[in-house]
Every structure is written in C-alpha cells, then in structure tokens.
Protein backbone atom coordinates (compact mmCIF):
# COMPACT_ATOMS: atom_id res chain seq x y z
CA UNK A 1 0.62 0.31 -0.20
CA UNK A 2 1.02 3.91 -1.05
CA UNK A 3 1.71 5.58 1.98
CA UNK A 4 2.41 9.49 1.43
CA UNK A 5 3.62 11.78 3.79
CA UNK A 6 1.50 15.43 4.64
CA UNK A 7 2.05 18.10 7.10
CA UNK A 8 -0.58 21.54 6.81
CA UNK A 9 -0.74 24.51 8.85
CA UNK A 10 -0.32 23.62 12.22
CA UNK A 11 0.85 19.82 12.04
CA UNK A 12 4.48 20.12 12.57
CA UNK A 13 5.88 17.97 15.11
CA UNK A 14 8.03 19.25 17.19
CA UNK A 15 11.28 17.14 16.85
CA UNK A 16 11.15 19.41 13.23
CA UNK A 17 9.95 22.83 13.45
CA UNK A 18 9.66 23.83 17.64
CA UNK A 19 7.79 26.40 17.75
CA UNK A 20 9.32 28.92 19.34
CA UNK A 21 11.58 28.79 16.66
CA UNK A 22 9.05 28.63 13.77
CA UNK A 23 8.52 31.69 12.85
CA UNK A 24 6.77 31.22 9.88
CA UNK A 25 4.60 28.12 8.80
CA UNK A 26 4.08 26.73 4.95
CA UNK A 27 0.59 26.58 4.12
CA UNK A 28 2.02 23.47 2.19
CA UNK A 29 4.84 21.14 2.62
CA UNK A 30 4.28 17.83 1.95
CA UNK A 31 6.92 14.70 1.32
CA UNK A 32 6.75 11.01 0.04
CA UNK A 33 7.02 8.02 2.39
CA UNK A 34 6.40 5.06 0.48
CA UNK A 35 10.32 4.60 -0.08
CA UNK A 36 11.70 5.18 2.63
CA UNK A 37 9.31 4.78 5.95
CA UNK A 38 9.67 9.00 6.28
CA UNK A 39 9.09 11.66 4.08
CA UNK A 40 11.71 12.83 1.21
CA UNK A 41 11.06 14.61 -2.01
CA UNK A 42 13.72 16.70 -3.85
CA UNK A 43 13.81 18.89 -7.02
CA UNK A 44 9.95 19.45 -7.39
CA UNK A 45 8.02 20.94 -11.67
CA UNK A 46 3.87 21.81 -10.91
CA UNK A 47 1.94 22.43 -13.97
CA UNK A 48 -1.61 22.45 -14.33
CA UNK A 49 -2.96 20.00 -16.52
CA UNK A 50 -6.40 18.12 -16.40
CA UNK A 51 -8.55 19.96 -13.96
CA UNK A 52 -5.86 19.32 -11.24
CA UNK A 53 -1.66 20.56 -10.61
CA UNK A 54 -0.11 18.16 -11.42
CA UNK A 55 4.02 18.11 -9.12
CA UNK A 56 6.60 15.77 -10.16
CA UNK A 57 9.10 15.14 -7.94
CA UNK A 58 11.97 13.11 -7.83
CA UNK A 59 11.51 9.65 -5.05
CA UNK A 60 15.00 8.11 -3.47
CA UNK A 61 15.42 4.32 -3.48
CA UNK A 62 13.30 1.85 -1.70
CA UNK A 63 14.83 1.01 2.01
CA UNK A 64 16.11 -2.97 2.23
CA UNK A 65 12.81 -3.13 4.73
CA UNK A 66 10.30 -2.16 2.24
CA UNK A 67 10.42 -2.82 -0.95
CA UNK A 68 8.54 -4.84 -2.54
CA UNK A 69 9.74 -7.74 -4.03
CA UNK A 70 9.60 -6.66 -7.36
CA UNK A 71 11.01 -2.66 -6.57
CA UNK A 72 12.55 -1.37 -9.43
CA UNK A 73 16.16 0.29 -8.72
CA UNK A 74 17.41 3.34 -7.72
CA UNK A 75 15.85 6.72 -8.23
CA UNK A 76 12.35 7.53 -10.39
CA UNK A 77 10.19 10.13 -10.76
CA UNK A 78 6.62 10.28 -8.03
CA UNK A 79 3.29 12.23 -9.75
CA UNK A 80 1.10 13.61 -6.84
CA UNK A 81 -1.56 15.08 -7.84
CA UNK A 82 -3.50 18.38 -6.03
CA UNK A 83 -6.51 20.68 -6.11
CA UNK A 84 -5.79 23.27 -3.92
CA UNK A 85 -1.46 23.96 -4.23
CA UNK A 86 -1.83 22.43 -0.75
CA UNK A 87 -2.63 19.20 -0.05
CA UNK A 88 -1.37 16.06 -2.25
CA UNK A 89 -1.60 12.50 -3.63
CA UNK A 90 0.68 10.46 -4.60
CA UNK A 91 -0.58 9.18 -7.95
CA UNK A 92 1.91 7.07 -9.96
CA UNK A 93 5.87 6.82 -10.97
CA UNK A 94 8.25 7.17 -13.62
CA UNK A 95 10.34 4.13 -13.30
CA UNK A 96 13.40 2.81 -14.98
CA UNK A 97 12.55 1.59 -18.71
CA UNK A 98 15.46 2.12 -21.16
CA UNK A 99 18.75 1.99 -21.23
CA UNK A 100 20.24 4.57 -20.35
CA UNK A 101 17.80 4.93 -16.90
CA UNK A 102 17.94 1.71 -16.12
CA UNK A 103 20.25 2.88 -12.96
CA UNK A 104 17.09 5.14 -12.42
CA UNK A 105 16.08 8.75 -12.96
CA UNK A 106 15.14 11.97 -11.91
CA UNK A 107 15.26 16.03 -11.82
CA UNK A 108 11.84 16.03 -14.16
CA UNK A 109 11.51 19.59 -16.09
CA UNK A 110 7.27 19.87 -16.94
CA UNK A 111 5.90 21.53 -19.55
CA UNK A 112 2.75 21.55 -21.34
CA UNK A 113 2.48 22.09 -24.47
CA UNK A 114 -0.97 21.53 -27.63
CA UNK A 115 -2.31 18.78 -24.50
CA UNK A 116 0.03 17.14 -23.86
CA UNK A 117 2.21 17.22 -21.08
CA UNK A 118 6.50 16.59 -21.88
CA UNK A 119 8.90 15.83 -19.35
CA UNK A 120 12.39 16.10 -19.33
CA UNK A 121 14.37 14.25 -16.79
CA UNK A 122 17.81 13.46 -16.08
CA UNK A 123 19.48 9.67 -16.07
CA UNK A 124 20.79 9.30 -12.58
CA UNK A 125 24.11 7.22 -11.21
CA UNK A 126 26.22 6.97 -14.26
CA UNK A 127 28.44 9.73 -12.59
CA UNK A 128 29.90 11.92 -15.78
CA UNK A 129 28.02 9.87 -18.31
CA UNK A 130 24.26 10.94 -16.89
CA UNK A 131 21.96 13.47 -19.55
CA UNK A 132 18.88 14.75 -20.10
CA UNK A 133 15.54 12.67 -21.15
CA UNK A 134 12.41 13.32 -22.33
CA UNK A 135 9.18 11.79 -22.46
CA UNK A 136 5.60 12.34 -23.47
CA UNK A 137 2.20 11.75 -21.73
CA UNK A 138 -2.12 12.23 -23.38
CA UNK A 139 -3.01 12.90 -19.33
CA UNK A 140 0.01 13.70 -17.24
CA UNK A 141 0.57 10.19 -15.13
CA UNK A 142 1.23 7.49 -18.73
CA UNK A 143 4.25 8.83 -20.10
CA UNK A 144 5.78 7.35 -23.49
CA UNK A 145 9.58 7.33 -23.48
CA UNK A 146 11.36 8.80 -26.77
CA UNK A 147 13.38 6.50 -28.72
CA UNK A 148 16.26 8.93 -28.88
CA UNK A 149 17.22 8.73 -25.34
CA UNK A 150 19.36 10.54 -24.35
CA UNK A 151 18.35 13.77 -26.18
CA UNK A 152 21.30 15.85 -24.56
CA UNK A 153 24.89 16.15 -23.25
CA UNK A 154 26.95 18.35 -23.62
CA UNK A 155 30.65 19.09 -25.68
CA UNK A 156 33.05 20.53 -25.08
CA UNK A 157 36.96 20.68 -22.96
CA UNK A 158 34.43 23.40 -20.43
CA UNK A 159 32.45 20.85 -19.44
CA UNK A 160 32.05 17.08 -18.65
CA UNK A 161 29.53 15.83 -20.48
CA UNK A 162 26.92 15.35 -17.56
CA UNK A 163 23.51 17.35 -17.77
CA UNK A 164 21.16 17.17 -14.93
CA UNK A 165 18.93 19.11 -14.34
CA UNK A 166 17.20 20.44 -17.63
CA UNK A 167 14.89 23.53 -18.27
CA UNK A 168 12.82 23.81 -20.97
CA UNK A 169 11.36 26.99 -22.37
CA UNK A 170 10.17 28.79 -25.04
CA UNK A 171 11.43 31.55 -26.24
CA UNK A 172 11.88 33.78 -29.37
CA UNK A 173 10.92 31.24 -31.56
CA UNK A 174 12.38 28.36 -30.32
CA UNK A 175 12.40 26.12 -27.36
CA UNK A 176 15.75 26.41 -24.88
CA UNK A 177 16.60 23.44 -22.65
CA UNK A 178 18.98 24.96 -19.33
CA UNK A 179 21.09 22.53 -17.93
CA UNK A 180 23.28 22.07 -15.27
CA UNK A 181 26.58 20.37 -15.88
CA UNK A 182 30.44 20.24 -14.29
CA UNK A 183 33.82 20.95 -15.05
CA UNK A 184 35.78 18.08 -16.23
CA UNK A 185 37.34 17.45 -12.86
CA UNK A 186 33.40 17.34 -11.48
CA UNK A 187 34.23 19.22 -8.71
CA UNK A 188 32.08 22.47 -10.19
CA UNK A 189 28.54 22.67 -11.00
CA UNK A 190 27.48 25.30 -13.93
CA UNK A 191 24.39 25.79 -16.36
CA UNK A 192 24.52 25.17 -20.08
CA UNK A 193 21.60 25.87 -21.99
CA UNK A 194 21.06 24.69 -25.66
CA UNK A 195 18.31 25.68 -28.47
CA UNK A 196 16.24 23.64 -30.34
CA UNK A 197 13.58 24.96 -33.72
CA UNK A 198 9.48 24.79 -32.55
CA UNK A 199 8.93 22.97 -35.48
CA UNK A 200 11.83 20.17 -34.96
CA UNK A 201 10.33 18.22 -31.91
CA UNK A 202 12.59 17.02 -28.60
CA UNK A 203 14.22 14.18 -30.44
CA UNK A 204 18.50 13.60 -29.81
CA UNK A 205 19.13 15.53 -33.22
CA UNK A 206 16.37 18.32 -32.59
CA UNK A 207 18.88 20.08 -29.93
CA UNK A 208 22.19 22.21 -30.38
CA UNK A 209 24.87 23.66 -27.50
CA UNK A 210 24.69 27.42 -28.07
CA UNK A 211 27.40 28.69 -25.90
CA UNK A 212 31.05 27.31 -25.33
CA UNK A 213 31.29 27.81 -21.19
CA UNK A 214 28.39 28.53 -18.68
CA UNK A 215 26.46 31.02 -19.04
CA UNK A 216 25.99 30.63 -15.47
CA UNK A 217 28.65 29.53 -12.65
CA UNK A 218 29.12 29.72 -8.31
CA UNK A 219 31.16 33.49 -8.30
CA UNK A 220 28.92 35.02 -4.85
CA UNK A 221 30.84 33.31 -2.18
CA UNK A 222 27.30 31.94 -0.97
CA UNK A 223 27.05 30.05 -4.30
CA UNK A 224 29.90 28.51 -2.79
CA UNK A 225 30.55 25.90 -5.79
CA UNK A 226 27.52 24.47 -7.65
CA UNK A 227 24.65 26.36 -8.79
CA UNK A 228 21.79 24.04 -10.62
CA UNK A 229 18.72 23.61 -10.62
CA UNK A 230 17.37 26.01 -13.40
CA UNK A 231 13.82 27.38 -13.51
CA UNK A 232 12.60 29.82 -15.46
CA UNK A 233 9.57 32.01 -16.14
CA UNK A 234 9.34 34.05 -19.18
CA UNK A 235 8.06 38.16 -18.09
CA UNK A 236 7.77 41.33 -19.70
CA UNK A 237 9.26 39.89 -23.24
CA UNK A 238 12.16 38.82 -20.13
CA UNK A 239 13.08 35.32 -18.95
CA UNK A 240 14.55 35.03 -14.95
CA UNK A 241 15.97 31.78 -13.20
CA UNK A 242 16.18 31.18 -10.49
CA UNK A 243 18.96 28.33 -9.73
CA UNK A 244 20.38 26.94 -6.61
CA UNK A 245 23.74 27.85 -5.20
CA UNK A 246 25.64 25.43 -3.11
CA UNK A 247 25.25 21.35 -3.33
CA UNK A 248 22.52 20.18 -0.83
CA UNK A 249 22.09 21.09 2.53
CA UNK A 250 25.72 23.53 2.13
CA UNK A 251 23.46 25.01 2.39
CA UNK A 252 21.37 25.58 -0.87
CA UNK A 253 19.87 28.40 -1.58
CA UNK A 254 18.57 29.82 -4.41
CA UNK A 255 18.75 32.80 -5.88
CA UNK A 256 17.99 35.01 -9.31
CA UNK A 257 19.32 36.35 -12.78
CA UNK A 258 17.79 37.92 -16.16
CA UNK A 259 18.25 38.26 -18.81
CA UNK A 260 16.43 39.07 -22.68
CA UNK A 261 18.28 36.49 -25.31
CA UNK A 262 18.61 33.67 -23.55
CA UNK A 263 22.50 33.28 -23.40
CA UNK A 264 23.72 36.45 -21.14
CA UNK A 265 22.28 36.49 -17.58
CA UNK A 266 22.67 38.66 -15.27
CA UNK A 267 22.21 38.63 -11.30
CA UNK A 268 18.94 40.49 -9.29
CA UNK A 269 20.55 39.51 -6.22
CA UNK A 270 23.95 39.40 -4.97
CA UNK A 271 23.34 37.91 -1.17
CA UNK A 272 19.69 34.48 -1.22
CA UNK A 273 16.84 35.47 -2.12
CA UNK A 274 15.45 32.55 -0.80
CA UNK A 275 17.53 31.29 2.26
CA UNK A 276 18.14 28.63 4.29
CA UNK A 277 16.25 28.42 7.44
CA UNK A 278 17.19 29.49 10.65
CA UNK A 279 17.58 26.62 13.07
CA UNK A 280 14.90 25.04 14.24
CA UNK A 281 12.98 26.02 11.94
CA UNK A 282 12.15 22.92 8.81
CA UNK A 283 14.03 24.43 6.15
CA UNK A 284 16.95 24.96 8.26
CA UNK A 285 20.02 22.89 6.10
CA UNK A 286 19.04 24.48 3.11
CA UNK A 287 16.09 25.85 1.06
CA UNK A 288 16.94 24.39 -2.50
CA UNK A 289 15.99 23.44 -5.89
CA UNK A 290 13.37 25.54 -7.33
CA UNK A 291 10.42 25.15 -9.78
CA UNK A 292 7.98 28.41 -10.36
CA UNK A 293 5.04 27.61 -11.51
CA UNK A 294 3.03 30.74 -13.20
CA UNK A 295 -1.14 29.28 -12.32
CA UNK A 296 -4.15 30.06 -15.39
CA UNK A 297 -5.08 32.97 -12.50
CA UNK A 298 -1.08 34.73 -13.68
CA UNK A 299 -0.71 33.84 -9.53
CA UNK A 300 3.16 32.61 -9.60
CA UNK A 301 5.40 30.06 -6.99
CA UNK A 302 7.85 29.14 -6.50
CA UNK A 303 8.04 25.95 -5.13
CA UNK A 304 11.22 24.78 -3.94
CA UNK A 305 12.89 21.58 -1.08
CA UNK A 306 14.36 22.19 2.03
CA UNK A 307 15.28 20.03 5.69
CA UNK A 308 16.48 20.26 9.19
CA UNK A 309 17.99 17.54 8.95
CA UNK A 310 21.05 16.98 6.56
CA UNK A 311 19.01 15.35 4.16
CA UNK A 312 18.24 12.12 5.62
CA UNK A 313 14.14 14.24 4.74
CA UNK A 314 12.90 15.84 2.42
CA UNK A 315 9.89 18.37 2.52
CA UNK A 316 8.73 20.52 -0.89
CA UNK A 317 6.51 23.69 -0.08
CA UNK A 318 6.18 27.14 -1.87
CA UNK A 319 6.02 30.84 -1.65
CA UNK A 320 4.26 32.91 -3.58
CA UNK A 321 6.26 35.47 -6.14
CA UNK A 322 5.07 39.19 -6.82
CA UNK A 323 6.85 41.26 -9.00
CA UNK A 324 8.08 45.36 -8.14
CA UNK A 325 9.83 47.31 -10.69
CA UNK A 326 10.80 44.26 -12.64
CA UNK A 327 11.78 42.24 -10.00
CA UNK A 328 10.39 38.82 -7.34
CA UNK A 329 10.06 39.22 -4.30
CA UNK A 330 8.29 36.76 -1.63
CA UNK A 331 5.39 36.53 -0.80
CA UNK A 332 4.82 35.29 2.87
C-alpha cells in the first residue's frame, strides 16, 4: 500500500520545528513516505493539467526493509496531484524503462504543450555520463519515452559531458533547454543552454548547444562550488532564471538572474532571494532546487525543497512570488 506524508498548517512535529523557533509555518509542506518510511521528495516541478495540479518530483531508492519483491532499482520520478496546491496525493511514478536510465532517473521538468505533458528528466547513477531524457503523456500519468533518449548531453572542453536538472522554456520562437553540468574535474557545477526549433520536436537531433562555456557559474560566496537547478519564467519579454547555489545542505539557497536573449544572464541579487531557514525551522539545512509555477489566474509560485536534518528527510513547499519594479519578491 502506498503511503504519503503531508504536513499541513499547525501539524508540524516538534522535532522538526519547535513552535518557539518557527517564524513561519508554510501552507504546503509535503513529502513522499512510501519508499523510505519517512518523508522524502526533491526537485519539484508543477503544472496545471486536466483540471488539477500535477507535481513531479524525485523519489529515493527503496529501503531494503520496505521494498516489494519487484522493487525497481535506483531513483524514480513520483507524481502527485492536488486541487488547491496545499493538499497532495501520490498518484503514480515514472520508473526506469530504457538502457540509459536503468540505474535511475530524477529531477523532472514538466511542460504543457499542445494538450500534452512533456517531461524532461535526467538519468542518475552514471557520473559524468548522466544526460537529459524526454517523454510525453496524454494524461500526465502515463508517459511514452523518446526512442532517441538521452536527447542531450553537452560537449566542449569546459565541461565533463554531464547534463542534469533540465528546464525547457519557449522564447523568441525557439525552445531553450537549460541544464547543469560540471567542470572536467567534476567539482564545480554550472549552467549551460541548448536550443531547438519549435518544429523540430524534442528528440536528440533537435537540440544544438548554443554556449561554448557556462552561462552562469558560481561567483558569489554563498554559491560556493555549485549553481544548478535552473527554473525559468518569462515576464515582460525577459527570462528570469531562479537557480540553486551551493550543493545540497551546503546549505543550498536560491538566487535569481535575468536575461533578454536567454543566453547572457545578470544576477539580480548578491544575497539569496530564498535563504535556508534558521536553526529549528523545517528548512534549516537548505532551501533549494527551485521550480517556478505560473497558474491560470496569473499567480506565481516558487516551489522548492528543504529539510532540517542534513538530508535524512526532504520536504517540498512553496512561496508566492510578486513582481515589483521588474524584480521578484517572496510573499509569506
């Protein structure tokens, strides 16, 4: 039987968030408990499709003591649904099914296009050989994989050939695929970009790398050795990239940069837009891996992951985004 874990307003256990220490209780705080017996969900991506909200996220390998006899290997992508962005129920998984993702898959990015859900995700467990894959669904739950998977991995002496954390957005008549990669020594994480013509589809032959180096790399002290998890939204003709700085629990925190052409980005802030929480708060170990969602009514939400225990658990939440003088601001 599948079990999921939801923490709603006023129900946060004392061991995670002492009432005296918490400055804010999130409206949504959710984790998938099925595979580990404790809440664990990462890398959120949300769309509105088929009259409900769908949340795609990374879920961990099964704990040995909970795994069914036919348990799939490695990481997978979980799917949850909601009617109000607060209460979530797990409704499916995307499991390894191709040679390229046999060790696992994760970090989904969902895009609704022409009445279908397109999902971009990464393989996992292959080190510098991890790459971006693509699948498409008529109902948001059952996906058909691209036969050419993986559809993208970067080239050039500046990177290790690895691509993770895909985010795809349409801009100026083409689709842009943002990805995280590492330097040849596999120590520094940074962002690159590829493009595809709208008529070319999303298969391997469609994508062309349009950078000969990182378009964003760690420079600020709080970003440390990592910029990853790009999530983009278009506003007033510009692309705003929300990104994670710092590796998991370093702590990872969220920043924002802006671009006119989708290739050259300028940071909007020198400090994190969304920092990790204070000691005793649910996200004291990190606030990371952003996923921006724009609802049908125009509401903007910044989904993200966090935890208070250095990654033993992982929970998903969101904050509302407002825009003032061309800059994003978080609303509690």
